[in-house]
PDB file of C-alpha atoms in Angstrom:
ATOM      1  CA  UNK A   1      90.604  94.360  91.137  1.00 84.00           C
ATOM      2  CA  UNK A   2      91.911  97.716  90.094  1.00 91.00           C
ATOM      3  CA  UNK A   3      95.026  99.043  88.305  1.00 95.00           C
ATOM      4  CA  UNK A   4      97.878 101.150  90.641  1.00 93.00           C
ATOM      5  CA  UNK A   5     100.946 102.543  90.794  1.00 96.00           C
ATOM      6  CA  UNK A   6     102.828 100.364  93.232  1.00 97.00           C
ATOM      7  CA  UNK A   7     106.814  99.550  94.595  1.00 98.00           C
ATOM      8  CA  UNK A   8     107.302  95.522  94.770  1.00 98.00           C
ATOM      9  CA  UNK A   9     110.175  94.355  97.137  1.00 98.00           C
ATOM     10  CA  UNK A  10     111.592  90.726  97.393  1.00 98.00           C
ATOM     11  CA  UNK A  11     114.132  89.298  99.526  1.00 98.00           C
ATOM     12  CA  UNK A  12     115.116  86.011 100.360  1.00 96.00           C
ATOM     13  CA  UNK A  13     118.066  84.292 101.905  1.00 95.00           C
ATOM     14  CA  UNK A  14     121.476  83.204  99.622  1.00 92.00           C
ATOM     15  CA  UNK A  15     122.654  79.841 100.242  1.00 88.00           C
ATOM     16  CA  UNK A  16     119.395  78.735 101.979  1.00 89.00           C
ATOM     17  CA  UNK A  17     119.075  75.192 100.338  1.00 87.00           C
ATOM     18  CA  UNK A  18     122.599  74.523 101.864  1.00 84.00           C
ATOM     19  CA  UNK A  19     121.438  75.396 104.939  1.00 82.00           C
ATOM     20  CA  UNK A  20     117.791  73.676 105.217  1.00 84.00           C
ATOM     21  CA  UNK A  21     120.092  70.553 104.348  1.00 83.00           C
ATOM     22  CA  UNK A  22     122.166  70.262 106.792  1.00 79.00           C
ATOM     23  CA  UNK A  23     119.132  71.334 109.532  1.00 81.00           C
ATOM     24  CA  UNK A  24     116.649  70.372 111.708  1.00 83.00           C
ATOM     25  CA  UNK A  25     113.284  70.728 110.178  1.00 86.00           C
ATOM     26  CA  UNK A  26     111.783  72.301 113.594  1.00 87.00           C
ATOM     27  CA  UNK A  27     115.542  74.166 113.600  1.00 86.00           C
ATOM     28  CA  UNK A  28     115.394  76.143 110.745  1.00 87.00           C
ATOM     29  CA  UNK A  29     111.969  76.743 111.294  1.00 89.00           C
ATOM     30  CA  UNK A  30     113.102  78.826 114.419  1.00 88.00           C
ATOM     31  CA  UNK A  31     115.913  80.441 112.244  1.00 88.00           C
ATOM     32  CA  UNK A  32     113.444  81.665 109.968  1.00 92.00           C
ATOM     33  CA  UNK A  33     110.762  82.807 112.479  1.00 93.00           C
ATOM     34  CA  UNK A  34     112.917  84.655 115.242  1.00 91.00           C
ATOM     35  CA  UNK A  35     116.075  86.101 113.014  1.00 91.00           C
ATOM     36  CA  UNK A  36     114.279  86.293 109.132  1.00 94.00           C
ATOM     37  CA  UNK A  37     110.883  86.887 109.707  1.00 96.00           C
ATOM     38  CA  UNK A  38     110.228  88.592 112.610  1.00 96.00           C
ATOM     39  CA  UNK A  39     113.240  91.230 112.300  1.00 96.00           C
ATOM     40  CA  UNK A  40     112.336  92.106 108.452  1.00 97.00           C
ATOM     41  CA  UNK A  41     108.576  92.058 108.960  1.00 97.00           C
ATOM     42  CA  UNK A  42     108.993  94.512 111.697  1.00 97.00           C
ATOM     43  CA  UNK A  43     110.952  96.860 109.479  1.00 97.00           C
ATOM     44  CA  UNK A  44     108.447  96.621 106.709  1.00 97.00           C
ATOM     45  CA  UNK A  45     105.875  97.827 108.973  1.00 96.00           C
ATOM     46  CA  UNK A  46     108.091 100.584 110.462  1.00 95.00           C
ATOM     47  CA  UNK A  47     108.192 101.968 106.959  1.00 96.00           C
ATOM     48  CA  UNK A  48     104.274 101.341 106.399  1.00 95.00           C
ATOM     49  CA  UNK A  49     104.706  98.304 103.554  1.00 97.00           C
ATOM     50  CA  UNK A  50     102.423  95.533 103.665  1.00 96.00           C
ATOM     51  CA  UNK A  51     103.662  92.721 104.296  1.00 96.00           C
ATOM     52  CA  UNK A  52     102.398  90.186 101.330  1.00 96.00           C
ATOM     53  CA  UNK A  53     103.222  87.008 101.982  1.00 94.00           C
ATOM     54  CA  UNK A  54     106.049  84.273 103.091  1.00 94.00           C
ATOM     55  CA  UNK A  55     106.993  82.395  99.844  1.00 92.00           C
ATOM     56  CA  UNK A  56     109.706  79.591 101.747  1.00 90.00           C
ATOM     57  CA  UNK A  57     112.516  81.642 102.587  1.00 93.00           C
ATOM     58  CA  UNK A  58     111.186  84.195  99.862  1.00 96.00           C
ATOM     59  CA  UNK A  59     109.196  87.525 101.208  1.00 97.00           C
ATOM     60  CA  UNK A  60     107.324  89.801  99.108  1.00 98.00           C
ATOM     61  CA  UNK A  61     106.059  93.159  99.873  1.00 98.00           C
ATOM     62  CA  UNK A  62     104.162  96.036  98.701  1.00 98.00           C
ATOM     63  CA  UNK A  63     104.168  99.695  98.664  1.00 97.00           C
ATOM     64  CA  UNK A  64     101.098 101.603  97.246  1.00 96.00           C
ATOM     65  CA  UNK A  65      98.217  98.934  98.025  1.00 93.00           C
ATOM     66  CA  UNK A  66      96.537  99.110  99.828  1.00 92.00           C
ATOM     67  CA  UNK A  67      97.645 102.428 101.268  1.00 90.00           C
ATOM     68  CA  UNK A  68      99.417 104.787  98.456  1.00 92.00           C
ATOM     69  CA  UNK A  69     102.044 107.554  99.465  1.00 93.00           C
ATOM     70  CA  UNK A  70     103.694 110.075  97.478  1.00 94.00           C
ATOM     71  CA  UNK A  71     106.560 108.623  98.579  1.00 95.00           C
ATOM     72  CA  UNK A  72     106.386 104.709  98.092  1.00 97.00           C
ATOM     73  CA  UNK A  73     109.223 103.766  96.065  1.00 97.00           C
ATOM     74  CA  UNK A  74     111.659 105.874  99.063  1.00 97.00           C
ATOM     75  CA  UNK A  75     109.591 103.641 101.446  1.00 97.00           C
ATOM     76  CA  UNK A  76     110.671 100.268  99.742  1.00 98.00           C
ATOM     77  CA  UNK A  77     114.188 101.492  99.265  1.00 97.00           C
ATOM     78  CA  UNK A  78     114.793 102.502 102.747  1.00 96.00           C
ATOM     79  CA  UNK A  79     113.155  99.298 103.784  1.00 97.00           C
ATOM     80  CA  UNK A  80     115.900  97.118 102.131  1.00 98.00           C
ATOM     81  CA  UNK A  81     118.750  99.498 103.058  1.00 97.00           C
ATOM     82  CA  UNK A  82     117.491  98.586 107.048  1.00 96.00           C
ATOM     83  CA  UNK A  83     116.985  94.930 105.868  1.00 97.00           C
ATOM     84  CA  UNK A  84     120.477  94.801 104.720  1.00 97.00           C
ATOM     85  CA  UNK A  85     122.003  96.666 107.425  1.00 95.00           C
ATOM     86  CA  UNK A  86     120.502  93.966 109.979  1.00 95.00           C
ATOM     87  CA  UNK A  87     120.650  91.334 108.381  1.00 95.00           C
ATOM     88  CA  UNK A  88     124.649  91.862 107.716  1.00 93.00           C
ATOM     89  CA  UNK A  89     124.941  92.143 112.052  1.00 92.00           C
ATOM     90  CA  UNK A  90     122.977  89.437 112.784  1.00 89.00           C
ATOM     91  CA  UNK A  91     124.772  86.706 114.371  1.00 84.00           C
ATOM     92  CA  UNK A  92     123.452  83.111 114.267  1.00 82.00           C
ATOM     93  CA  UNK A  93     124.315  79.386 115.970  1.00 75.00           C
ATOM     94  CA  UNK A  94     121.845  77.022 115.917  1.00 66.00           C
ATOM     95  CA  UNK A  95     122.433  73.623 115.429  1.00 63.00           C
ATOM     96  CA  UNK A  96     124.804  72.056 112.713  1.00 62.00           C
ATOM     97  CA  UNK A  97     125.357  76.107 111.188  1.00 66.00           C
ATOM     98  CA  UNK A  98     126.939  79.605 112.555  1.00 75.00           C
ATOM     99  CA  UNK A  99     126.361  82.642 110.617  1.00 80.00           C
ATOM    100  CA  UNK A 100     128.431  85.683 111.571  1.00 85.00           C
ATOM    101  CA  UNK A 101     125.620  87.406 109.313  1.00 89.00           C
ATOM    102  CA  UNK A 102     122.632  86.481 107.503  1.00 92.00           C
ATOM    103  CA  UNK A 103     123.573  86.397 103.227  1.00 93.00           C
ATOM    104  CA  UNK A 104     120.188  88.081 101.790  1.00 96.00           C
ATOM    105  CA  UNK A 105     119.934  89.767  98.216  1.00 97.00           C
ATOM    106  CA  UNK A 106     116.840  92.558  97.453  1.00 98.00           C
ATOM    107  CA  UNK A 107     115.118  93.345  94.294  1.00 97.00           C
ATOM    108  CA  UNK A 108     112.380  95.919  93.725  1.00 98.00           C
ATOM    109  CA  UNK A 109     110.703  97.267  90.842  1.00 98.00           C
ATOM    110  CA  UNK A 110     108.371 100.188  90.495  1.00 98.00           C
ATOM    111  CA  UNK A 111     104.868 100.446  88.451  1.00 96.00           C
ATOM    112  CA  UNK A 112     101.594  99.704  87.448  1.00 96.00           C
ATOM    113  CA  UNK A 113      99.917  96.965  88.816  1.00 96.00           C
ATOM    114  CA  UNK A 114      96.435  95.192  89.225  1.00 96.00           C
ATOM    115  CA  UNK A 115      95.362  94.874  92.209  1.00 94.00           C
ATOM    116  CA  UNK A 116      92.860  93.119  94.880  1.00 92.00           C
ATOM    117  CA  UNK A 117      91.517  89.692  95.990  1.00 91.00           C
ATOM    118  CA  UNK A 118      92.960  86.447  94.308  1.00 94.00           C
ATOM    119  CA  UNK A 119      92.215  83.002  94.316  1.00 91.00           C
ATOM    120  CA  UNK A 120      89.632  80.298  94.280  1.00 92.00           C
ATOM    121  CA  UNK A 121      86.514  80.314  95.990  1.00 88.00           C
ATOM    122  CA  UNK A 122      87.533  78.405  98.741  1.00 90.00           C
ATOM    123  CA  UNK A 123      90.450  80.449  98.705  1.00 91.00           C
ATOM    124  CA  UNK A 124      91.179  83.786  98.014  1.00 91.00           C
ATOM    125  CA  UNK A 125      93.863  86.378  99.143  1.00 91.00           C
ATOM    126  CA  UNK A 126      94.817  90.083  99.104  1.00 90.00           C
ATOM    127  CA  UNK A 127      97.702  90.876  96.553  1.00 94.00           C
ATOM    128  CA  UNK A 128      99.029  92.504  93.676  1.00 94.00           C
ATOM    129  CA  UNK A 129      99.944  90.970  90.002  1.00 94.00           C
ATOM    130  CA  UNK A 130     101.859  92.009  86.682  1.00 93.00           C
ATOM    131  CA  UNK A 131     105.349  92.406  85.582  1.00 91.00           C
ATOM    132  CA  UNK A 132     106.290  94.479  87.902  1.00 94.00           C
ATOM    133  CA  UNK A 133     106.246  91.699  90.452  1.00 95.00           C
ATOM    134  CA  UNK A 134     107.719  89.351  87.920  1.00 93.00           C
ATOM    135  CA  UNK A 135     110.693  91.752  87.579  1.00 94.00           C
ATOM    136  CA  UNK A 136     111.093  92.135  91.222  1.00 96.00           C
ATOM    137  CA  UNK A 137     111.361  88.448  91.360  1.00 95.00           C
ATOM    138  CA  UNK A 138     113.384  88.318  88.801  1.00 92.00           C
ATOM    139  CA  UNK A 139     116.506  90.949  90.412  1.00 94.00           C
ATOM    140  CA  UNK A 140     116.196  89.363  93.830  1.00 95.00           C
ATOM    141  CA  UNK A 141     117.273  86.524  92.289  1.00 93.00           C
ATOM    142  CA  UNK A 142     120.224  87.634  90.544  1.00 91.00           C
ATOM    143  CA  UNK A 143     121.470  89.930  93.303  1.00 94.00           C
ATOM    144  CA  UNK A 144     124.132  89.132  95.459  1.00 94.00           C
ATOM    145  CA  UNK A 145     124.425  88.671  98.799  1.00 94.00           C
ATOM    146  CA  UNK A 146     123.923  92.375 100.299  1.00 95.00           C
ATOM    147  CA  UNK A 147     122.920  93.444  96.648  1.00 96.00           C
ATOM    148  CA  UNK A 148     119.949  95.864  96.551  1.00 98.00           C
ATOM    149  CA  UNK A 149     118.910  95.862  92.825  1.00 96.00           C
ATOM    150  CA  UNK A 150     116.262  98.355  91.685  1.00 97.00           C
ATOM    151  CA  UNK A 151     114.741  99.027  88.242  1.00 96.00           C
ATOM    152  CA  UNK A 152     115.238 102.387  86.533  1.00 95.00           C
ATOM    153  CA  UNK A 153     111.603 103.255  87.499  1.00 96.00           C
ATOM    154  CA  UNK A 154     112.063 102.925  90.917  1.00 98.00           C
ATOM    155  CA  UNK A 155     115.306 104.938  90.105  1.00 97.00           C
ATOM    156  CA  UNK A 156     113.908 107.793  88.964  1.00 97.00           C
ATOM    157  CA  UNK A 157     111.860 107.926  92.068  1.00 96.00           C
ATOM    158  CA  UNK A 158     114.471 108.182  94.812  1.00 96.00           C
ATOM    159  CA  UNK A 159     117.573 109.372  93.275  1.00 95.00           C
ATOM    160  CA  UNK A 160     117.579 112.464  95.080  1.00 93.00           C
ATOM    161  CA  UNK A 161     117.315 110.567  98.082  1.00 94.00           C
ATOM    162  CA  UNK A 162     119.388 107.734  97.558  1.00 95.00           C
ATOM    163  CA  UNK A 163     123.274 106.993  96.379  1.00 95.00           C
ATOM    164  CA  UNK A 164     122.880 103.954  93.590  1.00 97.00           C
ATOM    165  CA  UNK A 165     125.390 103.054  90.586  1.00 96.00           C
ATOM    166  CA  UNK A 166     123.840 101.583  86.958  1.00 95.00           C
ATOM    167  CA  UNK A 167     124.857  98.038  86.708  1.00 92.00           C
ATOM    168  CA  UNK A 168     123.142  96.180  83.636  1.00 78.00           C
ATOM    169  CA  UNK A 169     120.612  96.219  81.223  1.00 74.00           C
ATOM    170  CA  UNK A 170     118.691  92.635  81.127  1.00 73.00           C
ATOM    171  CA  UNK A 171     115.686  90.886  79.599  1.00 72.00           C
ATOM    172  CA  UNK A 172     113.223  89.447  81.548  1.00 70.00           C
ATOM    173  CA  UNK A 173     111.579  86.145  80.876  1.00 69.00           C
ATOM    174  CA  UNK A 174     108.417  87.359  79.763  1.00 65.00           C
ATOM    175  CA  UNK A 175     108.943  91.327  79.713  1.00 68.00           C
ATOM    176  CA  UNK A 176     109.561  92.535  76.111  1.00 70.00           C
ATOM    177  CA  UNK A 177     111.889  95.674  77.401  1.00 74.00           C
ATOM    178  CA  UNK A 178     114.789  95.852  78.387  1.00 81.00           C
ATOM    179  CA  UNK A 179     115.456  96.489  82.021  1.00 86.00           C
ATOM    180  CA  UNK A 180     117.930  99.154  83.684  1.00 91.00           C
ATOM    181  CA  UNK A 181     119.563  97.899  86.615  1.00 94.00           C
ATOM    182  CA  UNK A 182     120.565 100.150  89.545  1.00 96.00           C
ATOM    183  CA  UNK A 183     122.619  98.680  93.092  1.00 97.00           C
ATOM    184  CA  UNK A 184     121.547 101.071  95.663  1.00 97.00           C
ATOM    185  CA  UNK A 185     124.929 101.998  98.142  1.00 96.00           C
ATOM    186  CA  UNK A 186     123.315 104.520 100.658  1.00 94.00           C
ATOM    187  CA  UNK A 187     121.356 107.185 101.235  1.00 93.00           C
ATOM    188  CA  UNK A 188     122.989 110.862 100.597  1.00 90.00           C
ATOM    189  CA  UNK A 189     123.721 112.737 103.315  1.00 84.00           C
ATOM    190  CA  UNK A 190     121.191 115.611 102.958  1.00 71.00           C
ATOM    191  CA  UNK A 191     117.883 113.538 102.582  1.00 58.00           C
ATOM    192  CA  UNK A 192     115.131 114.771 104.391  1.00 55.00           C
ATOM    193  CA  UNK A 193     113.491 111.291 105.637  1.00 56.00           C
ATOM    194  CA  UNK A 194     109.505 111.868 105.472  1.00 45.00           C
ATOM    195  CA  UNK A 195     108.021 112.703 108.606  1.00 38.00           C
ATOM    196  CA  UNK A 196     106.173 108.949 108.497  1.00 44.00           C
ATOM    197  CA  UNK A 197     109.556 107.541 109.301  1.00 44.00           C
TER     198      UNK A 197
END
């Protein structure tokens, strides 16, 4: 394990215990697959994040491990902006539910982290650790649906690029500082995406 500089998204699905409740099991676990999953894993790779893991409707990525750019934080940003944007046209029936869009809120965070393999013996994985995944965590779940909350770290980083209002200052469970809270609302009209995009 090693110490890095690294951009932690989450994102999960508002609402979902209402709507695992009133589905079928094998249901919702097409819901998830073809119209969560699959759509918001394939923009995470189109903007080079790796893809962590599935945590029940919860997923986690990471930007800067194991594969740093100069411009990681952007990356993540731009990531949730896309997630966002299709998640808000997607259209779903299946079952006992309609959506006329998928409710999903976003929280990212920005800094050092340790990273590498985790686990038992029998089991290990690839991933990342520290408060700066706790603090992710943490503003996914208190954003709204079509929120994108970001910490003043991750700020800093992209607000050249991006179009984002201060919202609140918070204390983590577990984080001594206090937090600055940005939503993100667009990206300004000048940016020059990188030429990885």
């Amino acid at each position: 394990p090693r110490k890095q500089r690294a951009t932690i998204l989450f994102t999960d699905i508002r609402g979902f215990s209402s709507i695992s409740e009133k589905t079928d099991p094998r249901k919702l676990a097409v819901f998830l697959n073809r119209y969560y999953f699959s759509p918001l894993g394939d923009i995470v790779f189109q903007y080079n994040g790796t893809l962590d893991k599935h945590i029940g409707d919860s997923i986690m990525v990471i930007y800067g491990a194991p594969v740093s750019y100069d411009d990681d934080a952007l990356r993540a940003v731009l990531t949730a902006l896309e997630m966002q944007k299709r998640m808000a046209q997607m259209s779903v029936s299946l079952g006992s539910f309609s959506l006329q869009s998928i409710p999903t809120g976003i929280g990212i965070s920005t800094g050092e982290v340790v990273v590498g393999m985790f686990g038992s013996a029998r089991k290990k994985e690839y991933t990342v650790i520290g408060s700066e995944v706790n603090i992710a965590a943490r503003l996914e779940k208190i954003a709204k649906n079509g929120q994108i909350l970001i910490t003043e770290d991750t700020y800093q980083e992209v607000h050249h690029e991006i179009i984002a209002e201060k919202v609140d200052i918070v204390n983590v469970r577990g984080i001594e500082k206090e937090i600055g809270i940005y939503n993100v609302l667009g990206v300004k009209p000048h940016t020059p995406l990188s030429s990885g995009f």
